[in-house]
Short mmCIF file of C-alpha atoms in Angstrom, two decimals:
data_model
loop_
_atom_site.label_atom_id
_atom_site.label_comp_id
_atom_site.label_asym_id
_atom_site.label_seq_id
_atom_site.Cartn_x
_atom_site.Cartn_y
_atom_site.Cartn_z
CA MET A 443 -42.31 68.76 -66.98
CA ILE A 444 -42.77 69.55 -62.99
CA ASN A 445 -41.21 72.89 -62.09
CA TRP A 446 -39.49 72.64 -58.57
CA ASN A 447 -39.29 76.37 -57.14
CA ASN A 448 -38.76 77.90 -53.98
CA LEU A 449 -41.73 79.00 -51.90
CA ASP A 450 -40.67 82.81 -52.08
CA THR A 451 -40.32 82.88 -56.02
CA LEU A 452 -43.91 81.98 -56.42
CA GLU A 453 -46.30 84.60 -57.66
CA ALA A 454 -49.21 83.08 -55.62
CA PHE A 455 -47.30 83.23 -52.49
CA LYS A 456 -46.46 86.79 -52.94
CA GLU A 457 -50.34 87.29 -53.65
CA LEU A 458 -51.09 85.14 -50.41
CA LYS A 459 -48.85 87.74 -48.25
CA GLU A 460 -51.12 90.42 -49.55
CA THR A 461 -54.31 89.12 -48.64
CA PRO A 462 -56.22 90.70 -45.61
CA LEU A 463 -55.70 89.04 -42.12
CA VAL A 464 -58.63 87.51 -40.73
CA ASP A 465 -59.89 88.78 -37.36
CA LEU A 466 -60.59 85.47 -35.68
CA ASN A 467 -62.44 86.74 -32.66
CA LYS A 468 -64.93 88.27 -34.83
CA VAL A 469 -65.40 85.73 -37.47
CA MET A 470 -65.92 83.07 -34.97
CA SER A 471 -68.39 84.97 -32.59
CA GLY A 472 -72.19 84.66 -32.64
CA GLU A 473 -74.33 83.45 -35.57
CA ALA A 474 -71.53 84.16 -38.21
CA GLY A 475 -69.22 81.66 -36.10
CA ALA A 476 -71.83 79.01 -36.09
CA GLU A 477 -72.49 79.03 -39.75
CA ARG A 478 -68.67 79.09 -40.30
CA VAL A 479 -68.24 76.02 -38.53
CA LYS A 480 -70.99 74.17 -40.59
CA THR A 481 -69.22 75.78 -43.82
CA TYR A 482 -65.54 75.26 -43.30
CA ASN A 483 -65.71 71.65 -43.26
CA ILE A 484 -64.13 68.53 -45.27
CA PRO A 485 -65.15 65.15 -45.49
CA MET A 486 -62.40 62.66 -44.76
CA ALA A 487 -62.41 59.01 -45.41
CA GLU A 488 -63.59 56.53 -42.85
CA GLY A 489 -66.24 58.92 -41.40
CA LEU A 490 -63.83 61.33 -40.49
CA ASN A 491 -63.95 65.19 -41.07
CA TYR A 492 -61.56 68.12 -41.19
CA ASN A 493 -62.80 71.37 -39.61
CA PHE A 494 -60.87 74.53 -40.20
CA ALA A 495 -63.43 77.09 -39.13
CA ALA A 496 -61.34 78.48 -36.08
CA LYS A 497 -58.33 78.90 -38.70
CA LYS A 498 -57.46 82.63 -39.64
CA VAL A 499 -58.41 81.90 -43.13
CA ASP A 500 -61.62 83.26 -45.17
CA ASP A 501 -62.72 82.84 -48.71
CA THR A 502 -60.49 85.31 -49.76
CA THR A 503 -57.70 83.41 -48.17
CA LEU A 504 -58.73 80.33 -49.37
CA LYS A 505 -58.82 81.47 -53.23
CA ALA A 506 -55.16 82.67 -52.65
CA LEU A 507 -54.36 78.94 -51.36
CA GLU A 508 -55.87 77.40 -54.20
CA LYS A 509 -53.94 79.51 -56.72
CA LEU A 510 -50.70 78.68 -54.51
CA ALA A 511 -51.72 74.79 -54.88
CA THR A 512 -51.80 75.10 -58.77
CA GLU A 513 -48.91 77.21 -59.09
CA ALA A 514 -46.76 74.93 -56.84
CA GLU A 515 -48.08 71.93 -58.89
CA LEU A 516 -48.95 69.89 -55.68
CA SER A 517 -51.04 67.34 -57.46
CA ASP A 518 -48.79 66.78 -60.18
CA LYS A 519 -45.68 66.27 -57.65
CA PHE A 520 -47.94 63.79 -55.92
CA ALA A 521 -48.57 61.88 -58.98
CA ALA A 522 -44.84 62.00 -59.90
CA LEU A 523 -44.22 60.49 -56.41
CA TYR A 524 -46.72 57.63 -56.27
CA ASN A 525 -45.78 56.79 -60.04
CA GLY A 526 -42.33 55.94 -58.99
CA GLU A 527 -40.16 59.17 -60.06
CA VAL A 528 -37.26 59.70 -57.94
CA VAL A 529 -38.73 62.33 -55.45
CA ASN A 530 -36.18 61.53 -52.71
CA THR A 531 -33.50 63.47 -54.35
CA GLY A 532 -31.00 63.17 -51.37
CA GLU A 533 -30.70 59.63 -51.38
CA ASN A 534 -31.67 59.11 -55.05
CA ARG A 535 -34.60 56.76 -54.52
CA LEU A 536 -38.39 56.33 -55.03
CA VAL A 537 -40.69 57.03 -52.33
CA LEU A 538 -43.41 54.53 -52.11
CA HIS A 539 -44.87 53.95 -48.90
CA HIS A 540 -48.25 54.74 -50.45
CA MET A 541 -47.95 51.70 -52.37
CA THR A 542 -47.89 49.51 -49.14
CA ARG A 543 -51.82 50.13 -48.92
CA GLY A 544 -52.85 50.51 -52.40
CA GLN A 545 -52.14 51.43 -56.24
CA LEU A 546 -52.73 55.08 -56.69
CA GLY A 547 -51.23 55.16 -60.36
CA GLU A 548 -49.36 53.27 -62.60
CA ALA A 549 -47.32 50.15 -61.96
CA VAL A 550 -44.09 50.77 -60.31
CA ASN A 551 -40.86 48.49 -61.17
CA ALA A 552 -37.73 48.63 -59.18
CA ASP A 553 -34.97 46.14 -58.23
CA GLY A 554 -36.34 44.04 -60.98
CA VAL A 555 -39.88 43.37 -59.47
CA ASP A 556 -43.34 45.02 -59.40
CA LYS A 557 -43.25 46.79 -55.93
CA ARG A 558 -47.02 46.60 -55.23
CA THR A 559 -46.65 43.08 -55.38
CA PHE A 560 -43.39 42.91 -53.45
CA TYR A 561 -45.56 44.50 -50.47
CA THR A 562 -48.53 42.47 -50.83
CA THR A 563 -46.40 39.25 -50.93
CA GLN A 564 -44.94 40.59 -47.49
CA GLN A 565 -48.11 41.39 -45.88
CA LYS A 566 -49.55 37.75 -46.94
CA ARG A 567 -46.38 36.17 -45.54
CA ILE A 568 -46.77 37.90 -42.21
CA ALA A 569 -50.58 37.21 -42.23
CA GLU A 570 -49.62 33.54 -42.47
CA PHE A 571 -47.01 33.79 -39.81
CA ALA A 572 -49.23 35.49 -37.52
CA ASP A 573 -52.15 32.91 -37.98
CA LYS A 574 -49.70 29.86 -37.34
CA VAL A 575 -48.29 31.76 -33.95
CA HIS A 576 -52.20 32.02 -33.03
CA ASN A 577 -53.28 28.75 -33.77
CA GLY A 578 -50.03 27.21 -32.25
CA ALA A 579 -48.41 25.97 -35.37
CA ILE A 580 -45.66 28.10 -34.54
CA THR A 581 -44.36 27.69 -30.99
CA ASN A 582 -41.53 28.26 -28.40
CA GLY A 583 -38.85 25.67 -27.78
CA ALA A 584 -41.23 23.73 -25.50
CA GLY A 585 -44.27 23.48 -28.18
CA GLU A 586 -46.14 26.21 -25.89
CA LYS A 587 -47.88 29.10 -27.54
CA PHE A 588 -46.24 32.54 -27.71
CA THR A 589 -48.37 35.09 -25.67
CA THR A 590 -46.44 38.43 -26.21
CA VAL A 591 -44.70 40.15 -28.94
CA VAL A 592 -41.90 42.64 -28.61
CA GLN A 593 -40.54 44.95 -31.23
CA ILE A 594 -37.01 45.94 -30.97
CA GLY A 595 -36.30 49.06 -33.31
CA ILE A 596 -35.75 52.77 -32.68
CA GLY A 597 -37.11 55.95 -34.69
CA GLY A 598 -39.60 55.17 -37.36
CA SER A 599 -39.43 51.19 -36.39
CA ASP A 600 -40.74 52.26 -33.03
CA LEU A 601 -42.87 55.43 -32.76
CA GLY A 602 -45.42 54.72 -35.40
CA PRO A 603 -45.87 51.00 -34.51
CA ARG A 604 -46.16 51.60 -30.94
CA ALA A 605 -48.54 54.75 -31.42
CA MET A 606 -50.48 52.45 -33.81
CA TYR A 607 -50.38 49.44 -31.21
CA ILE A 608 -51.71 51.80 -28.42
CA ALA A 609 -54.35 53.38 -30.50
CA LEU A 610 -55.94 50.13 -31.00
CA GLU A 611 -55.21 48.01 -27.96
CA ASN A 612 -58.55 49.01 -26.14
CA TRP A 613 -60.52 48.50 -29.49
CA ALA A 614 -58.89 44.90 -29.91
CA LYS A 615 -59.98 43.94 -26.60
CA LYS A 616 -63.80 45.24 -26.88
CA ASN A 617 -64.01 43.54 -30.41
CA ASN A 618 -62.50 40.20 -29.58
CA SER A 619 -59.57 41.03 -31.73
CA PHE A 620 -56.71 40.92 -29.05
CA LYS A 621 -54.48 38.28 -29.69
CA MET A 622 -51.02 39.20 -28.00
CA GLU A 623 -49.73 41.71 -25.63
CA ALA A 624 -46.96 43.99 -27.09
CA HIS A 625 -44.26 45.86 -25.78
CA PHE A 626 -41.31 47.87 -27.23
CA ILE A 627 -37.55 48.31 -26.59
CA SER A 628 -36.19 51.36 -28.69
CA ASN A 629 -33.78 53.14 -26.32
CA VAL A 630 -30.26 52.07 -25.95
CA ASP A 631 -30.32 52.74 -22.43
CA PRO A 632 -30.18 49.61 -20.63
CA ASP A 633 -32.91 50.58 -18.24
CA ASP A 634 -35.39 50.31 -21.35
CA ALA A 635 -34.63 46.78 -22.19
CA SER A 636 -34.37 45.55 -18.65
CA ALA A 637 -37.81 47.18 -17.65
CA VAL A 638 -39.46 45.41 -20.72
CA LEU A 639 -37.87 41.99 -19.99
CA THR A 640 -38.74 42.08 -16.24
CA SER A 641 -42.12 42.48 -17.04
CA ILE A 642 -42.65 39.90 -19.35
CA ASP A 643 -42.82 36.03 -19.33
CA VAL A 644 -39.58 35.78 -21.72
CA ALA A 645 -40.45 31.83 -22.23
CA HIS A 646 -43.58 32.72 -24.08
CA SER A 647 -42.41 36.16 -25.98
CA LEU A 648 -41.61 36.52 -29.39
CA PHE A 649 -39.18 39.19 -30.55
CA ILE A 650 -39.34 41.21 -33.73
CA LEU A 651 -35.88 42.82 -34.61
CA VAL A 652 -36.30 45.83 -37.10
CA SER A 653 -33.57 47.39 -38.88
CA LYS A 654 -33.64 48.13 -42.57
CA SER A 655 -29.78 47.86 -42.96
CA GLY A 656 -29.36 45.35 -40.24
CA THR A 657 -26.46 47.70 -38.72
CA THR A 658 -28.39 50.13 -36.71
CA LEU A 659 -26.33 50.40 -33.35
CA GLU A 660 -29.24 50.73 -30.81
CA THR A 661 -31.14 48.01 -32.24
CA LEU A 662 -28.45 45.38 -32.44
CA THR A 663 -27.30 46.44 -29.00
CA ASN A 664 -30.75 45.50 -27.68
CA GLU A 665 -30.79 42.39 -29.66
CA SER A 666 -27.86 41.35 -27.93
CA PHE A 667 -29.46 42.59 -24.65
CA VAL A 668 -32.42 40.20 -25.47
CA LYS A 669 -30.56 37.19 -26.62
CA ASN A 670 -28.63 37.19 -23.55
CA ALA A 671 -31.45 37.17 -21.50
CA LEU A 672 -33.20 34.18 -23.50
CA LYS A 673 -29.98 32.26 -23.08
CA GLU A 674 -29.77 33.04 -19.19
CA ALA A 675 -33.45 31.58 -19.12
CA GLY A 676 -32.03 28.62 -20.85
CA LEU A 677 -33.93 29.37 -24.23
CA ASP A 678 -32.68 29.19 -27.86
CA PRO A 679 -32.80 32.93 -29.22
CA ALA A 680 -33.35 31.64 -32.70
CA LYS A 681 -36.62 29.87 -31.78
CA HIS A 682 -37.76 33.21 -30.27
CA MET A 683 -36.78 36.00 -32.87
CA ILE A 684 -38.10 37.28 -36.36
CA ALA A 685 -36.43 40.03 -38.41
CA VAL A 686 -37.78 42.94 -40.34
CA THR A 687 -35.12 43.94 -42.65
CA SER A 688 -34.12 44.72 -46.05
CA GLU A 689 -33.45 41.56 -48.67
CA THR A 690 -29.71 42.52 -48.71
CA SER A 691 -29.14 42.92 -45.08
CA PRO A 692 -26.94 40.67 -42.90
CA LEU A 693 -30.25 39.65 -40.86
CA ALA A 694 -31.92 38.17 -43.97
CA LYS A 695 -32.13 34.31 -44.53
CA SER A 696 -30.26 34.13 -41.15
CA ASP A 697 -30.66 31.11 -39.03
CA ASP A 698 -30.48 33.42 -36.14
CA TYR A 699 -34.64 33.89 -36.73
CA LEU A 700 -37.52 32.05 -37.29
CA ASP A 701 -38.11 33.99 -40.27
CA ALA A 702 -37.48 37.40 -42.10
CA PHE A 703 -39.89 39.71 -43.78
CA TYR A 704 -38.85 42.18 -46.03
CA MET A 705 -38.93 46.03 -46.56
CA ASP A 706 -36.85 48.15 -49.00
CA ASP A 707 -35.01 51.58 -49.40
CA TYR A 708 -38.31 52.95 -50.77
CA ILE A 709 -39.97 53.55 -47.45
CA GLY A 710 -38.50 55.97 -44.78
CA GLY A 711 -38.63 54.78 -41.13
CA ARG A 712 -41.46 57.48 -40.29
CA PHE A 713 -43.48 56.48 -43.16
CA SER A 714 -43.33 52.66 -42.29
CA SER A 715 -46.04 51.76 -40.09
CA THR A 716 -48.18 50.34 -43.09
CA SER A 717 -45.35 48.21 -44.31
CA SER A 718 -43.75 45.18 -42.66
CA VAL A 719 -42.50 47.50 -39.79
CA GLY A 720 -46.10 48.03 -38.75
CA GLY A 721 -47.44 44.94 -40.02
CA ALA A 722 -45.58 42.18 -38.46
CA VAL A 723 -46.10 43.62 -34.60
CA LEU A 724 -49.97 44.70 -35.44
CA SER A 725 -50.54 41.46 -36.93
CA LEU A 726 -49.17 39.54 -34.44
CA ALA A 727 -51.21 41.64 -31.73
CA PHE A 728 -54.55 42.17 -33.07
CA GLY A 729 -54.66 39.52 -36.29
CA PRO A 730 -54.02 40.26 -39.98
CA ASP A 731 -57.50 41.48 -40.62
CA VAL A 732 -57.11 44.09 -38.31
CA PHE A 733 -54.14 45.09 -39.90
CA ALA A 734 -56.01 44.82 -43.21
CA ASP A 735 -58.66 47.30 -41.88
CA PHE A 736 -55.80 49.68 -40.90
CA LEU A 737 -54.66 49.32 -44.33
CA GLU A 738 -57.86 50.09 -46.06
CA GLY A 739 -58.30 53.25 -44.01
CA ALA A 740 -55.08 54.52 -45.18
CA SER A 741 -55.36 53.77 -48.60
CA ALA A 742 -59.35 55.46 -48.69
CA GLU A 743 -57.81 58.50 -47.25
CA ASP A 744 -54.85 58.39 -49.79
CA LYS A 745 -57.44 58.59 -52.50
CA LEU A 746 -58.74 61.93 -51.37
CA ALA A 747 -55.13 63.29 -51.54
CA LEU A 748 -55.50 62.92 -55.27
CA ASN A 749 -58.20 65.45 -55.51
CA LYS A 750 -57.00 68.59 -57.23
CA ASP A 751 -59.83 70.68 -55.84
CA VAL A 752 -58.43 71.88 -52.70
CA LEU A 753 -61.39 72.12 -51.01
CA LYS A 754 -62.25 68.42 -51.31
CA ASN A 755 -58.51 67.29 -50.47
CA PRO A 756 -58.35 67.81 -46.67
CA ALA A 757 -54.71 66.85 -46.42
CA MET A 758 -53.64 69.41 -49.16
CA LEU A 759 -55.82 72.35 -47.69
CA ASP A 760 -54.43 71.62 -44.09
CA ALA A 761 -50.76 71.77 -45.45
CA LEU A 762 -51.54 75.06 -47.15
CA ILE A 763 -52.95 76.48 -44.22
CA GLY A 764 -49.93 75.54 -42.27
CA VAL A 765 -47.75 77.18 -44.85
CA TYR A 766 -49.68 80.31 -44.43
CA GLU A 767 -49.47 80.09 -40.67
CA ARG A 768 -45.63 79.38 -40.77
CA ASN A 769 -44.42 81.79 -43.58
CA VAL A 770 -47.14 84.49 -43.52
CA LEU A 771 -48.37 84.74 -39.94
CA GLY A 772 -45.03 83.87 -38.55
CA TYR A 773 -45.86 80.84 -36.22
CA GLU A 774 -43.19 78.53 -35.34
CA CYS A 775 -44.84 75.74 -33.45
CA THR A 776 -47.79 73.37 -33.92
CA ALA A 777 -49.56 71.71 -31.15
CA VAL A 778 -51.29 68.43 -31.82
CA LEU A 779 -54.00 67.70 -29.24
CA PRO A 780 -55.70 64.36 -29.58
CA TYR A 781 -58.71 64.34 -27.25
CA SER A 782 -58.65 60.36 -26.97
CA GLN A 783 -56.23 58.52 -24.72
CA GLY A 784 -55.87 55.89 -27.30
CA LEU A 785 -53.89 58.60 -29.36
CA SER A 786 -51.93 59.09 -26.48
CA ARG A 787 -48.44 58.42 -28.47
CA PHE A 788 -49.83 59.74 -31.76
CA PRO A 789 -48.21 63.45 -31.07
CA ALA A 790 -44.71 61.46 -30.58
CA HIS A 791 -45.17 60.10 -34.02
CA LEU A 792 -46.26 62.98 -35.64
CA GLN A 793 -43.27 64.85 -34.14
CA GLN A 794 -40.67 62.57 -35.78
CA LEU A 795 -42.87 62.54 -38.97
CA ASP A 796 -43.15 66.24 -39.51
CA MET A 797 -39.79 67.36 -37.80
CA GLU A 798 -37.54 64.58 -39.48
CA SER A 799 -39.05 65.21 -42.82
CA ASN A 800 -39.40 68.99 -43.06
CA GLY A 801 -36.65 70.17 -40.66
CA LYS A 802 -34.50 71.30 -43.48
CA SER A 803 -32.68 74.54 -44.39
CA VAL A 804 -31.52 73.72 -47.97
CA ASN A 805 -33.59 73.00 -50.95
CA ARG A 806 -33.89 69.98 -53.38
CA PHE A 807 -30.97 71.37 -55.07
CA ASN A 808 -28.98 71.71 -51.94
CA GLU A 809 -29.30 75.48 -52.18
CA PRO A 810 -30.17 77.56 -48.77
CA VAL A 811 -33.79 78.56 -48.55
CA ASN A 812 -34.66 82.09 -47.42
CA TYR A 813 -37.79 81.14 -45.35
CA PRO A 814 -38.82 78.97 -42.50
CA THR A 815 -39.63 75.43 -43.17
CA GLY A 816 -41.07 72.94 -40.71
CA PRO A 817 -42.63 73.98 -37.31
CA VAL A 818 -41.84 72.64 -33.92
CA ILE A 819 -44.44 69.88 -33.29
CA PHE A 820 -45.56 68.90 -29.54
CA GLY A 821 -48.70 67.70 -28.13
CA GLU A 822 -50.38 65.33 -25.34
CA PRO A 823 -53.76 64.00 -25.18
CA GLY A 824 -56.83 66.12 -23.70
CA THR A 825 -57.56 66.85 -21.06
CA ASN A 826 -54.29 66.18 -19.58
CA GLY A 827 -52.77 68.84 -21.69
CA GLN A 828 -55.31 71.32 -20.56
CA HIS A 829 -53.57 70.92 -17.04
CA SER A 830 -50.28 71.17 -18.37
CA PHE A 831 -49.10 73.55 -21.09
CA TYR A 832 -52.38 75.17 -22.26
CA GLN A 833 -51.79 77.96 -19.83
CA LEU A 834 -48.90 79.22 -22.35
CA LEU A 835 -51.25 78.30 -25.39
CA HIS A 836 -53.82 80.62 -24.06
CA GLN A 837 -52.13 83.48 -22.66
CA GLY A 838 -48.32 83.18 -23.61
CA THR A 839 -46.62 85.82 -25.74
CA ASN A 840 -46.35 83.20 -28.65
CA ILE A 841 -49.18 82.18 -30.65
CA VAL A 842 -49.33 78.35 -31.45
CA PRO A 843 -51.57 76.72 -33.83
CA LEU A 844 -53.47 73.77 -32.70
CA GLN A 845 -54.66 70.66 -34.17
CA PHE A 846 -57.43 69.01 -32.45
CA ILE A 847 -58.51 65.28 -32.79
CA GLY A 848 -61.96 64.30 -31.00
CA PHE A 849 -64.40 61.34 -31.42
CA LYS A 850 -68.11 61.09 -30.30
CA ASN A 851 -67.61 57.73 -28.74
CA SER A 852 -65.12 56.06 -26.65
CA GLN A 853 -63.56 52.84 -27.72
CA LEU A 854 -64.40 50.65 -25.00
CA GLU A 855 -67.94 52.31 -24.48
CA ASN A 856 -67.70 51.77 -20.78
CA ASP A 857 -68.96 54.93 -19.10
CA VAL A 858 -70.82 56.47 -16.42
CA THR A 859 -72.96 59.33 -15.79
CA ILE A 860 -72.12 62.00 -13.29
CA GLN A 861 -73.68 65.29 -12.76
CA ASP A 862 -76.03 64.40 -15.64
CA SER A 863 -73.21 63.71 -18.16
CA THR A 864 -70.90 60.98 -19.13
CA SER A 865 -67.34 60.85 -19.01
CA GLN A 866 -67.08 60.81 -23.00
CA GLN A 867 -69.60 63.88 -23.03
CA LYS A 868 -67.32 65.74 -20.61
CA LEU A 869 -64.11 64.95 -22.95
CA CYS A 870 -66.12 66.19 -25.94
CA ALA A 871 -67.50 69.51 -24.15
CA ASN A 872 -63.78 70.37 -23.26
CA VAL A 873 -62.44 70.33 -26.79
CA ALA A 874 -65.50 72.15 -28.13
CA ALA A 875 -64.69 74.61 -25.31
CA GLN A 876 -61.39 74.58 -25.79
CA ILE A 877 -61.88 75.39 -29.57
CA VAL A 878 -64.02 78.61 -29.04
CA ALA A 879 -61.82 79.66 -25.97
CA PHE A 880 -58.75 79.93 -27.89
CA ALA A 881 -60.48 81.60 -30.93
CA CYS A 882 -62.70 84.18 -29.04
CA GLY A 883 -61.04 84.64 -25.72
CA LYS A 884 -62.46 86.79 -23.12
CA ASP A 885 -62.37 90.43 -21.74
CA ASP A 886 -62.04 91.25 -18.13
CA ASN A 887 -61.09 94.05 -16.18
CA ASN A 888 -58.33 92.05 -14.67
CA PRO A 889 -55.63 91.81 -17.31
CA ASN A 890 -54.39 88.42 -15.48
CA LYS A 891 -57.86 87.04 -16.37
CA THR A 892 -58.01 88.51 -20.17
CA PHE A 893 -57.92 86.07 -23.07
CA LYS A 894 -56.98 87.74 -26.22
CA GLY A 895 -58.22 84.93 -28.47
CA GLY A 896 -57.11 84.78 -32.01
CA ARG A 897 -55.46 81.70 -31.65
CA PRO A 898 -56.14 79.46 -34.44
CA SER A 899 -57.02 75.60 -34.41
CA SER A 900 -58.41 73.16 -36.81
CA ILE A 901 -60.26 69.84 -35.67
CA ILE A 902 -60.53 66.31 -37.26
CA THR A 903 -63.74 64.58 -35.83
CA GLY A 904 -65.10 60.95 -36.30
CA ASP A 905 -67.40 58.58 -34.40
CA LYS A 906 -64.71 56.24 -32.86
CA LEU A 907 -61.14 55.43 -33.12
CA THR A 908 -60.88 52.03 -35.00
CA PRO A 909 -58.65 50.54 -37.37
CA LYS A 910 -59.82 52.14 -40.47
CA SER A 911 -60.29 55.52 -39.02
CA LEU A 912 -56.83 55.36 -37.43
CA GLY A 913 -55.53 54.37 -41.03
CA ALA A 914 -57.08 57.28 -42.41
CA LEU A 915 -55.94 59.68 -39.68
CA LEU A 916 -52.45 58.43 -40.33
CA SER A 917 -52.60 58.93 -44.08
CA HIS A 918 -53.93 62.43 -43.49
CA PHE A 919 -50.90 63.66 -41.64
CA GLU A 920 -48.12 62.02 -43.99
CA ASN A 921 -49.90 63.46 -46.82
CA LYS A 922 -49.96 66.73 -45.32
CA VAL A 923 -46.14 66.43 -44.32
CA MET A 924 -45.61 65.75 -48.03
CA PHE A 925 -47.57 68.43 -49.47
CA GLN A 926 -45.82 71.01 -47.05
CA GLY A 927 -42.26 69.88 -48.39
CA PHE A 928 -43.47 70.40 -51.92
CA LEU A 929 -44.39 73.76 -51.20
CA TRP A 930 -41.17 74.68 -49.38
CA ASN A 931 -39.20 72.94 -51.98
CA ILE A 932 -37.47 70.63 -49.70
CA ASN A 933 -36.72 66.90 -49.64
CA SER A 934 -39.00 65.41 -47.11
CA PHE A 935 -37.54 61.85 -47.29
CA ASP A 936 -34.15 62.05 -46.47
CA GLN A 937 -32.92 62.59 -42.62
CA GLU A 938 -28.95 63.66 -42.93
CA GLY A 939 -29.71 65.46 -39.69
CA VAL A 940 -29.38 62.40 -37.62
CA GLN A 941 -26.14 61.22 -38.89
CA LEU A 942 -23.51 63.47 -37.55
CA GLY A 943 -24.15 62.27 -33.88
CA LYS A 944 -24.18 58.87 -34.99
CA VAL A 945 -20.53 59.29 -36.43
CA LEU A 946 -19.29 61.15 -33.43
CA ALA A 947 -20.93 58.50 -30.97
CA LYS A 948 -18.80 55.90 -32.74
CA ARG A 949 -15.57 58.07 -32.42
CA VAL A 950 -16.23 58.34 -28.39
CA LEU A 951 -16.81 54.60 -28.37
CA ALA A 952 -13.62 53.99 -30.24
CA HIS A 953 -11.84 56.49 -27.71
CA ASP A 954 -10.85 58.50 -31.19
CA THR A 955 -11.48 62.04 -29.41
CA ASP A 956 -10.24 65.41 -28.94
CA GLY A 957 -11.27 68.63 -27.54
CA ALA A 958 -14.91 69.16 -26.34
CA LEU A 959 -15.73 65.83 -27.51
CA LYS A 960 -13.04 64.00 -25.37
CA VAL A 961 -13.97 66.28 -22.18
CA TYR A 962 -17.55 65.48 -22.34
CA SER A 963 -16.61 61.84 -22.92
CA GLN A 964 -14.49 61.94 -19.64
CA MET A 965 -17.40 63.59 -17.97
CA LEU A 966 -19.89 60.86 -18.94
CA GLY A 967 -17.38 58.11 -17.68
CA ILE A 968 -16.38 56.69 -21.10
#
């Protein structure tokens, strides 16, 4: 029997708060720092590594975190999740996104079907459809090949798939796996859809409408926008559109689409990149084999999350350190800083993943919690961020924990040597320098040039950003968010916080307003 208890009731958490604070400047200096970097390292899947040497932890802290993981029953709660217990208590649903990339435990039956079989069936259908598009068996109304794919969706139907597409676009071009250019329409702002439609050849474009319920206002509005553009071009929208939706939605089995591929209520939008939501666009853009490799990388990292040994479970340790920083050290934010241009939209995806999951103030039993939960997540790729917000990170009054990501090699391997080093070497030199600068700081007689240091960071390193390493990277952060939700005793898998604004917006459009809502509506010309 699993016990779901608030963080502040756990004896191990009380012990954690009593552990001596680590002087990061001291432990990261000199030979001690060098040895620490070599030691505080955990292998991840697909050649990645999680290094936490520049975090404010030592062996004493780690032992306290191990006790916390045991008392909080993190491994047992993960097992309950992947074995099909109702972990999403807010919506009374299973949580099965792991099953889109592998079977971690027992067979799970829901809605009268084996769910692993359901997901693999959809992946196979998408693969067959993508192959037919690529070989010309499925064409536009004029019998010509589609050259572009456009995903219409918002939130998890956009952020994750868009981030994954951007991450693999250059790799696919380098490795002869680039099949179709992809674009994304998400914002209900008409300028978004207009900008995409004016930049593509509509006649040779295939559109993917993604909406689990088939009722998402922004997505259906953009669908109408696209259909209107197709009709104005003398094209039949039904020959240019497919749907990714649930089997019970009004979009399923409709003559308005070439085909429909299915998801279910057991996969939240922000966890859906490895489902049909990401599968359709990524398989069309890069081919089904690339998407399969992406799933393989995610599955390999999921298996590491099963390990009960915290020091062999990178996602669990990352989660524990994050809770220590949030609830003991009092840090309110986390910056995600990928030193890879391919990951330029990865922080935006993680922002939704983390903040929509763990931005909660009541526990799983709808009782208020008396401690901070999810941090504010933000980030940009390096080295761009260094010339933007790093000033505050280095010398601001708030300490912001940092999560760096870096690769030894670039995706395109197209580089030049300038001043005795390549561009990639300069990139990697910058991330190494930033970690030490944040940790150790610098003394100066001029206070304006003094860096106090003591600013914690971790780094995930790898050889190159590939489909498999991207899948492992995605899985790491998904599992980190899950473990932190378990520690905070909150439900990470619903998102009631996005609903109120939607309800009020419908009232505005129906002119059913009064008070401040009415005045603001009038101010905006509604």
